[in-house]
């Protein structure tokens, strides 16, 4: 990891005695794209406002480039913010909006002209200098807000749900552009979002939050593949949770367990004890689904399933275009979601409601967690 730009050490934030953030320790690396991800009210914006200097920590330390930030006001920090509502000056032209900060800092006119032109070029708004915000589309206003924030080359750019007002297509396009902009500038970006796709598409690392605490910090792949608890697993996509009990230890990290009614071998990162209740987590795309009658006809069962076989019945099908989801009721009553791809040779879906099926997965594809109460 590059050297730290922002360091939060044991930070708490309270409003009128109510905790908004608790025990936040987080190091943000120079040039990193980091997202703060969590549901409404989990403290993402509060964390951003602390870094920006709009709020003070109740306890703990906030460092920027190794310097304590507590006494430093927002305008003296090498940090800029792009707000959700853009906060443009409506009576000023695009040029004047972007030039505002540089003029306040009393930069020479020639430098201002040069810097504004280069910032507008970066956000693809060259030629629109004279327009007012109300003469721009939502996407263009967003670009002005970004140009204004990057024009004085901050160390850190804070983005508070900057794409939430845009339609789906524009949002996807702006995600790519923001990521490209961050690479070009090499500035550290900290993005607040409640949208997992957005966080995953753009970030080097994602911080998943709940109730003012950090639940997990990791790359998008680590968060998706190795969630540390059920909350994180559920927040970042569909997940099936099977319950089980540890029966035997097979190796240093492999165990035999009873899951639903099948005996399976599992890999676990954490040590488990015999008799311990566990959750076995599998994403819908991790399962292999077979019709019971196909299995019965097949002589080589082991080739089809190297792992558990759970019996169930197809209940419902959800069509998504390139894939479809099959909802399977297991014998225990537990309902499982399995994602299937279309068979290119067939016009019909392979599975239909009422089919007796067998579910399996390959050892090691599961995530095993101690059972949560
Ligand atoms: P959202 O996605 O809805 O913006 P968030 O994750 O950004 O949510 P915060 O805005 O950081 O959440 O709020 C965290 C908690 O702190 C919430 O319970 C909120 O009500 C509280 N809070 C935030 N700002 C203030 C304030 N100025 N005064 C009192 N309480 C506040």
Coordinates of N, CA and C in Angstrom, one line a residue, residues 94-120 129 147 151-153:
X94 N -20.4 28.7 -15.7 CA -19.6 27.5 -15.5 C -18.2 27.9 -15.1
X95 N -17.6 28.8 -15.9 CA -16.2 29.3 -15.7 C -16.1 29.9 -14.2
X96 N -17.0 30.8 -13.9 CA -16.9 31.4 -12.6 C -17.1 30.4 -11.4
X97 N -18.0 29.5 -11.6 CA -18.2 28.4 -10.6 C -16.9 27.7 -10.3
X98 N -16.2 27.3 -11.4 CA -15.0 26.5 -11.3 C -13.9 27.4 -10.8
X99 N -13.9 28.7 -11.2 CA -12.8 29.6 -10.8 C -12.9 30.1 -9.3
X100 N -14.1 29.9 -8.7 CA -14.4 30.6 -7.5 C -13.3 30.4 -6.4
X101 N -12.9 29.1 -6.2 CA -12.0 28.8 -5.1 C -10.6 29.4 -5.4
X102 N -10.2 29.4 -6.7 CA -8.9 30.0 -7.0 C -8.9 31.5 -6.8
X103 N -10.0 32.1 -7.1 CA -10.1 33.6 -6.9 C -10.1 33.9 -5.4
X104 N -10.8 33.1 -4.6 CA -10.7 33.3 -3.2 C -9.3 33.2 -2.7
X105 N -8.5 32.3 -3.3 CA -7.1 32.1 -2.9 C -6.2 33.1 -3.5
X106 N -6.8 34.1 -4.3 CA -6.1 35.2 -4.9 C -4.9 34.7 -5.8
X107 N -5.3 33.7 -6.6 CA -4.3 33.2 -7.6 C -4.3 34.2 -8.8
X108 N -3.1 34.3 -9.5 CA -3.0 35.2 -10.6 C -4.0 34.8 -11.7
X109 N -4.6 35.8 -12.4 CA -5.6 35.6 -13.4 C -5.2 34.6 -14.5
X110 N -4.0 34.7 -15.0 CA -3.5 33.8 -16.0 C -3.5 32.3 -15.6
X111 N -3.1 32.2 -14.3 CA -3.1 30.8 -13.7 C -4.6 30.3 -13.6
X112 N -5.5 31.2 -13.2 CA -6.9 30.7 -13.0 C -7.4 30.3 -14.4
X113 N -7.2 31.1 -15.4 CA -7.7 30.7 -16.7 C -7.2 29.4 -17.2
X114 N -5.9 29.2 -17.0 CA -5.2 27.9 -17.4 C -5.8 26.7 -16.6
X115 N -5.9 26.9 -15.3 CA -6.4 25.8 -14.4 C -7.8 25.4 -14.7
X116 N -8.7 26.5 -14.9 CA -10.1 26.2 -15.1 C -10.3 25.5 -16.5
X117 N -9.5 26.0 -17.5 CA -9.6 25.3 -18.8 C -9.2 23.9 -18.7
X118 N -8.1 23.6 -18.0 CA -7.7 22.2 -17.9 C -8.7 21.3 -17.1
X119 N -9.3 21.9 -16.0 CA -10.3 21.1 -15.3 C -11.5 20.8 -16.1
X120 N -12.0 21.8 -16.9 CA -13.1 21.6 -17.7 C -12.9 20.6 -18.9
X129 N -18.1 27.2 -21.0 CA -17.7 28.1 -19.9 C -18.7 29.1 -19.6
X147 N -15.3 19.4 -11.6 CA -14.3 20.4 -12.1 C -13.9 21.4 -11.0
X151 N -10.1 21.5 -9.3 CA -9.3 22.6 -10.0 C -8.1 23.0 -9.1
X152 N -8.3 23.0 -7.8 CA -7.1 23.3 -7.0 C -6.3 22.1 -6.5
X153 N -6.4 21.0 -7.2 CA -5.6 19.8 -7.0 C -5.5 19.4 -5.5

